[in-house]
Short mmCIF file of C-alpha atoms and ligand atoms in Angstrom, two decimals:
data_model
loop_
_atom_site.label_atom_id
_atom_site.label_comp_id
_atom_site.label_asym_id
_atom_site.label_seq_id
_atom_site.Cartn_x
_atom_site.Cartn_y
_atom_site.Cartn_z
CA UNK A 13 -13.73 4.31 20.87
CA UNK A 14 -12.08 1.44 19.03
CA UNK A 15 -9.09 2.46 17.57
CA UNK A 16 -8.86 -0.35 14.60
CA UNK A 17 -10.75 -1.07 11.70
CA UNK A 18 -12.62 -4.65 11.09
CA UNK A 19 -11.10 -6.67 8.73
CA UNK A 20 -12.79 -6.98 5.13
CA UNK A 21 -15.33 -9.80 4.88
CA UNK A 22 -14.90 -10.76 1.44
CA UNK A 23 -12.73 -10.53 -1.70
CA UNK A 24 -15.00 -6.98 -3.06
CA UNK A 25 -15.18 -4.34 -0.98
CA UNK A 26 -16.24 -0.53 -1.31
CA UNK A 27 -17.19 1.24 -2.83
CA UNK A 28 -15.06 3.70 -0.48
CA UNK A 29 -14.35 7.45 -0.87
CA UNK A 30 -10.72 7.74 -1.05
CA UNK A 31 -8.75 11.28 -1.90
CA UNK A 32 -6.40 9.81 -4.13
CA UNK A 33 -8.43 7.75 -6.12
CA UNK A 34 -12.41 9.18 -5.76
CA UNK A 35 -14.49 6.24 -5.54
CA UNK A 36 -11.86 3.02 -5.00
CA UNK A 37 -13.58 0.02 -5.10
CA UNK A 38 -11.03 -2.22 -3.05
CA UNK A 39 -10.61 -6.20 -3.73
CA UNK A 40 -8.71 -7.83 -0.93
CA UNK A 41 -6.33 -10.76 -1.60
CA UNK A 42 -6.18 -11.75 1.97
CA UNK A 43 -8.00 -13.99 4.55
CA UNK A 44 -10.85 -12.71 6.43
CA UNK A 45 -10.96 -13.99 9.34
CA UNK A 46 -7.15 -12.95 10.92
CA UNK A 47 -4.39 -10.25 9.36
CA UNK A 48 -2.33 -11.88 7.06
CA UNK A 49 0.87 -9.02 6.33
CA UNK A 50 4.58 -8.83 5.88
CA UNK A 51 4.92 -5.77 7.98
CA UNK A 52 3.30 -5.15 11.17
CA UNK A 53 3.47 -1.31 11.30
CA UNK A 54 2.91 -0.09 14.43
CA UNK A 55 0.34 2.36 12.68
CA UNK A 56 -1.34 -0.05 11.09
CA UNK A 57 -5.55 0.62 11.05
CA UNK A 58 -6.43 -2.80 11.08
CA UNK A 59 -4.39 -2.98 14.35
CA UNK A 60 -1.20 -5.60 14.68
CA UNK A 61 -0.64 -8.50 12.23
CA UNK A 62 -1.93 -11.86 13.28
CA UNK A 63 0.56 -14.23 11.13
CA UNK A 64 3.58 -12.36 10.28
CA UNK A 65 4.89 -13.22 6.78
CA UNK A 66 6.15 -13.04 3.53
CA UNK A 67 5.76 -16.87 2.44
CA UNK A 68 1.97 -17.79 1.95
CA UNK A 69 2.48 -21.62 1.51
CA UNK A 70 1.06 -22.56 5.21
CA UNK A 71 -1.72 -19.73 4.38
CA UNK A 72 -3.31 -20.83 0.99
CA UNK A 73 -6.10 -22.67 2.61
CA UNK A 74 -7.23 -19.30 3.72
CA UNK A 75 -6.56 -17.31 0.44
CA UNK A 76 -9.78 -16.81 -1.57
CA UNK A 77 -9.60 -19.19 -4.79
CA UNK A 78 -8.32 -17.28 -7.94
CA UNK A 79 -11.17 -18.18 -9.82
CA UNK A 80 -13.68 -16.88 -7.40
CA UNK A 81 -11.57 -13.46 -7.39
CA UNK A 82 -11.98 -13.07 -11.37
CA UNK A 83 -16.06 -14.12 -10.69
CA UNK A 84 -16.16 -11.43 -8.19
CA UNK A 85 -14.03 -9.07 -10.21
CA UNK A 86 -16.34 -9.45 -13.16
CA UNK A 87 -20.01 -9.02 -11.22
CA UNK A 88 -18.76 -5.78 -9.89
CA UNK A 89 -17.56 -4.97 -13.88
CA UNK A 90 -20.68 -6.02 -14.84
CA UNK A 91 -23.06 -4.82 -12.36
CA UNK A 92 -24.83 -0.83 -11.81
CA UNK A 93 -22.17 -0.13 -9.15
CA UNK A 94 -20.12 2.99 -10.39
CA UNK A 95 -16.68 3.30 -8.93
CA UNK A 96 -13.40 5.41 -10.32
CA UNK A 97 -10.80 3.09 -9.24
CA UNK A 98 -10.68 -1.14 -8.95
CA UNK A 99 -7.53 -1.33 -5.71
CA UNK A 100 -6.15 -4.10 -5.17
CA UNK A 101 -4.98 -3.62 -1.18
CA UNK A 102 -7.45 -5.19 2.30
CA UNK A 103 -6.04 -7.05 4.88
CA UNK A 104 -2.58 -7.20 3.78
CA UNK A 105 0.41 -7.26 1.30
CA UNK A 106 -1.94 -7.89 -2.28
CA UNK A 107 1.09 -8.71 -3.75
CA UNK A 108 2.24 -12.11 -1.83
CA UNK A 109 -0.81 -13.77 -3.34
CA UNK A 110 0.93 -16.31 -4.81
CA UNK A 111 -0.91 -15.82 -8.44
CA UNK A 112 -0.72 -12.01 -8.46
CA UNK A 113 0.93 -11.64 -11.93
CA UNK A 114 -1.83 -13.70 -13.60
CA UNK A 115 -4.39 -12.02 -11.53
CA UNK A 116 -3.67 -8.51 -12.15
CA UNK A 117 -3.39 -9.48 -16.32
CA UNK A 118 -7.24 -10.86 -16.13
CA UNK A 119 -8.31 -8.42 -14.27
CA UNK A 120 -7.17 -5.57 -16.59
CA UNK A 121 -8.38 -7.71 -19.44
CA UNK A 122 -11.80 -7.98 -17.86
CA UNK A 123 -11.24 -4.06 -17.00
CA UNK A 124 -10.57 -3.38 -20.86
CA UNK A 125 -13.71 -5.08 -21.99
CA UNK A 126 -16.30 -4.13 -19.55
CA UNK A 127 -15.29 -1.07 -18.35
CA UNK A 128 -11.96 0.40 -20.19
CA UNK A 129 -12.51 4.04 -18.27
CA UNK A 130 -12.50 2.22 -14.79
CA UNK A 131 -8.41 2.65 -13.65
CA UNK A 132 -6.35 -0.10 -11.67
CA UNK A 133 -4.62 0.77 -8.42
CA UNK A 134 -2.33 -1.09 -6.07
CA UNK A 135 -1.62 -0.26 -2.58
CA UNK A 136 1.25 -2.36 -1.47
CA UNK A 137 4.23 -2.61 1.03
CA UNK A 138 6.86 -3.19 -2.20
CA UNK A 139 7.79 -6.92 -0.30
CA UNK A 140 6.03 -8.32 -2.77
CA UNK A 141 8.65 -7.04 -5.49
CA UNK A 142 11.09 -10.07 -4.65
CA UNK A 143 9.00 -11.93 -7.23
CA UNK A 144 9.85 -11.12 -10.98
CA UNK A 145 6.37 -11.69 -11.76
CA UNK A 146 5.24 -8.80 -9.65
CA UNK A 147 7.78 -6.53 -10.94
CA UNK A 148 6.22 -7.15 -14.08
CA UNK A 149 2.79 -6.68 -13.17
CA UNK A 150 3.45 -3.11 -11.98
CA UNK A 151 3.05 -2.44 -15.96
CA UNK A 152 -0.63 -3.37 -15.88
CA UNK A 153 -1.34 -1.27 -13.20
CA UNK A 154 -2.64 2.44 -13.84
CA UNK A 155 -1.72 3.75 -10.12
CA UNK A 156 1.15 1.80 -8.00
CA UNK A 157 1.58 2.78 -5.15
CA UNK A 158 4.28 1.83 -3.02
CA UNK A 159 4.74 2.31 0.92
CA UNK A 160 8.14 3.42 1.99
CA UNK A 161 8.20 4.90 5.58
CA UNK A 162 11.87 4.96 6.26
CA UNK A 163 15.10 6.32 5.31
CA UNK A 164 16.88 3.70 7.25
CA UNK A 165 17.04 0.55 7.87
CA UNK A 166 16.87 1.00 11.98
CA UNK A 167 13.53 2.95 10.85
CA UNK A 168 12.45 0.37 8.85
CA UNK A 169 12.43 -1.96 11.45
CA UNK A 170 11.03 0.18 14.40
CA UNK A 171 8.08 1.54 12.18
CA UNK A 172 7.50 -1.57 9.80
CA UNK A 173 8.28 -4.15 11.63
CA UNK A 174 8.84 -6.68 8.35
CA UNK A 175 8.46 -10.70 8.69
CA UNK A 176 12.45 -11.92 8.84
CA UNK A 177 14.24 -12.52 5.56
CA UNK A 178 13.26 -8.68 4.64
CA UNK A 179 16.09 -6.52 3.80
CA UNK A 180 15.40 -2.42 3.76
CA UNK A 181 18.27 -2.12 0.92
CA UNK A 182 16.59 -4.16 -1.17
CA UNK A 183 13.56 -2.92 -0.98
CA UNK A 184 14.77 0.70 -2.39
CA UNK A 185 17.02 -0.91 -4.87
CA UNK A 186 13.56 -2.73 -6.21
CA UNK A 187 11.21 0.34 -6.10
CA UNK A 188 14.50 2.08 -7.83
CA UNK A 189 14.42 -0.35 -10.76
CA UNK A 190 10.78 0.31 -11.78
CA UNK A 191 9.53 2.99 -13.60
CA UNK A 192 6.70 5.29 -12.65
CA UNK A 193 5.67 4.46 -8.87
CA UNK A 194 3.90 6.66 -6.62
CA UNK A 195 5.54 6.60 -2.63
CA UNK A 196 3.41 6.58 0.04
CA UNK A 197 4.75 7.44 3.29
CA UNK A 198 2.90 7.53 6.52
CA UNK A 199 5.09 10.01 9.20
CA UNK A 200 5.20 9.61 12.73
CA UNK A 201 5.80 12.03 15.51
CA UNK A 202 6.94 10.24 18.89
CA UNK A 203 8.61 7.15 19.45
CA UNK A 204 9.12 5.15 17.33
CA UNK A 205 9.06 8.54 15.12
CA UNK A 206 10.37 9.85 11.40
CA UNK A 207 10.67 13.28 11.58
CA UNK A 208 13.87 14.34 12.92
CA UNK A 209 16.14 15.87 10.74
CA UNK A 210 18.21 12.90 10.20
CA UNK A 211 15.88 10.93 9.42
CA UNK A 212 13.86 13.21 6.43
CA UNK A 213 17.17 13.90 5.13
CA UNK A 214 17.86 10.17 4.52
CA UNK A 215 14.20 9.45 3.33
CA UNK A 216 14.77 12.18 0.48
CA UNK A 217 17.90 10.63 -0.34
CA UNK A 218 16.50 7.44 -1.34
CA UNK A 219 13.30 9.18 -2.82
CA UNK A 220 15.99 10.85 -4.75
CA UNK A 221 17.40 7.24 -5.83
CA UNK A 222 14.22 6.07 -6.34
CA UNK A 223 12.88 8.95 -8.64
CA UNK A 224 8.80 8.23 -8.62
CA UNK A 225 6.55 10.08 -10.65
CA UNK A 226 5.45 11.44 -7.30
CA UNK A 227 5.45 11.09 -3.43
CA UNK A 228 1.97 10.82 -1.13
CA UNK A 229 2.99 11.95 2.30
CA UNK A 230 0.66 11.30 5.56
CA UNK A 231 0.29 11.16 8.72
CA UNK A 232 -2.10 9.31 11.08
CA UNK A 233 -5.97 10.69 11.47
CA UNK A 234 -7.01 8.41 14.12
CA UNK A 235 -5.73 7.17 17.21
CA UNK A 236 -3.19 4.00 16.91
CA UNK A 237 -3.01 1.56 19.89
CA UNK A 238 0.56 2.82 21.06
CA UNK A 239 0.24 6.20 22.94
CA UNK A 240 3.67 6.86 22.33
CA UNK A 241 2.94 7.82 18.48
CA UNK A 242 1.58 10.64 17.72
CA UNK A 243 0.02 12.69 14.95
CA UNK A 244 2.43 14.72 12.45
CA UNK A 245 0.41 18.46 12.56
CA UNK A 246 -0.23 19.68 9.07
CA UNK A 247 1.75 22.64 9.25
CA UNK A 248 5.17 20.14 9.28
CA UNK A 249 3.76 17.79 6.88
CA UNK A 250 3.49 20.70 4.18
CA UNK A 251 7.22 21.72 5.75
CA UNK A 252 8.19 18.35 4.84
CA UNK A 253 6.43 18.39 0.98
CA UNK A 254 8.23 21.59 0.74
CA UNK A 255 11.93 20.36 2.19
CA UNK A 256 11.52 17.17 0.07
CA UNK A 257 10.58 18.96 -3.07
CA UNK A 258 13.29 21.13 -3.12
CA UNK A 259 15.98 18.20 -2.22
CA UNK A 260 14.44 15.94 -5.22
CA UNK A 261 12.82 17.53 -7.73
CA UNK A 262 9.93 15.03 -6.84
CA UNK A 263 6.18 16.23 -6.49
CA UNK A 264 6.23 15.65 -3.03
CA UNK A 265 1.68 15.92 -2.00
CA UNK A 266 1.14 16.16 1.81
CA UNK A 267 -2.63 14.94 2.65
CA UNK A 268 -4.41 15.96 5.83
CA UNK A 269 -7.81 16.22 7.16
S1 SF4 B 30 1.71 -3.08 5.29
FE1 SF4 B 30 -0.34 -2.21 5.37
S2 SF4 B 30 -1.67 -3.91 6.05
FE2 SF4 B 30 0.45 -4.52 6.47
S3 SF4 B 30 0.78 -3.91 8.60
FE3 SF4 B 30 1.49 -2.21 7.30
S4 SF4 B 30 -0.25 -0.82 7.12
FE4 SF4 B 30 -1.04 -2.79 7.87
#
């Protein structure tokens, strides 16, 4: 059984049945043909980044053109298709696309015109946040989401694995200066792992610093290509909602299947 997922093919993609968001109709900022990502998470479903980076400059041959994105963006507005949820994630970090702050302002223009009940979603690994301009597009977006699997930064590195030049601090000081995020965290039993003691505690610190409107909790649900990770049971996910609940005030959700 193959244990990754194909890349997406194109810049539209879905309509797929997500929990969070019903039905998510994804548009991918990336190329298609190799992984494009500032992390390389050792969880990763589309299996281990190919380039490794948070600069696209060398990359923007391969990055779809922004005016075929809005084309795309609009057919899909304008066509039968019915969908809860436009997502702006794929086969990367959405938010290193290098016009992101202009592209996420059209597309919620073309969103309020078309199709104002449709909502906009992002699904990103916050390194995109360095840029003011992304920051700022967070405002236009109905549900951010924001990936934070660590507490520390010696987790950060072992789970995340960022491009160099990314700092962990940072990162929560950036998610802690916007307003209204949703964390996602993926948790890992095994090696490398995020479920000691230690290592919640510190996580719920800096959800506490962070203070999102609320926190997604997972765990894997399929097999990853490093047999040293394993699945987080359900039983200690909902231990972990619980323990992390309590410590922040947060509305810490565990998913499962
Ligand atoms: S940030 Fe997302 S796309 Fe990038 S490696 Fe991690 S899980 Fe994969």
């Amino acid at each position: 059984m193959s244990t990754v997922l194909e890349l997406q093919k194109g810049v539209i993609y879905g309509p797929i049945a997500s929990r969070r968001l019903g039905r998510s109709m994804g548009i991918n900022l990336m190329p298609t043909k190799y992984k494009l990502c500032s992390f390389n998470c050792v969880y990763c479903h589309y299996g281990l980044t190919d380039k490794l980076s948070h600069k696209m400059g060398p990359f923007i041959a391969d990055l779809p053109d922004f005016d075929r994105v809005i084309k795309e963006v609009d057919d899909i507005l304008k066509s039968k298709e019915e969908f809860d949820y436009l997502t702006f994630s794929g086969n990367g970090e959405p938010t290193l696309y290098p016009k992101f702050t202009e592209l996420a302002a059209e597309i919620a223009r073309l969103r309020d015109h078309y199709r104002p009940s449709v909502k906009i979603a992002l699904l990103s690994n916050s390194t995109g946040l360095i840029h003011a301009g992304v920051r700022q597009a967070v405002d236009r977006i109905d549900m951010p989401v924001f990936k934070l699997d660590a507490g520390s930064k010696e987790n950060f590195k072992s789970i995340n694995r960022p491009a160099k030049g990314i700092g962990f601090e940072k990162i929560v000081d950036q998610l802690a200066a916007l307003g209204g995020i949703v964390l996602q965290t993926v948790f890992l039993d095994g090696t490398p792992g995020n479920i000691g003691d230690s290592d919640i505690k510190t996580y719920f610190e800096k959800v506490k610093h962070i203070k999102p409107r609320a926190v997604h909790i997972y765990s894997i649900d399929r097999p990853v290509p490093n047999p040293d990770i394993k699945r987080v049971q359900p039983g200690k996910l909902k231990e972990i909602a619980r323990y992390g609940k309590e410590k922040t005030g947060v509305r810490v959700i565990a998913f499962y299947i």
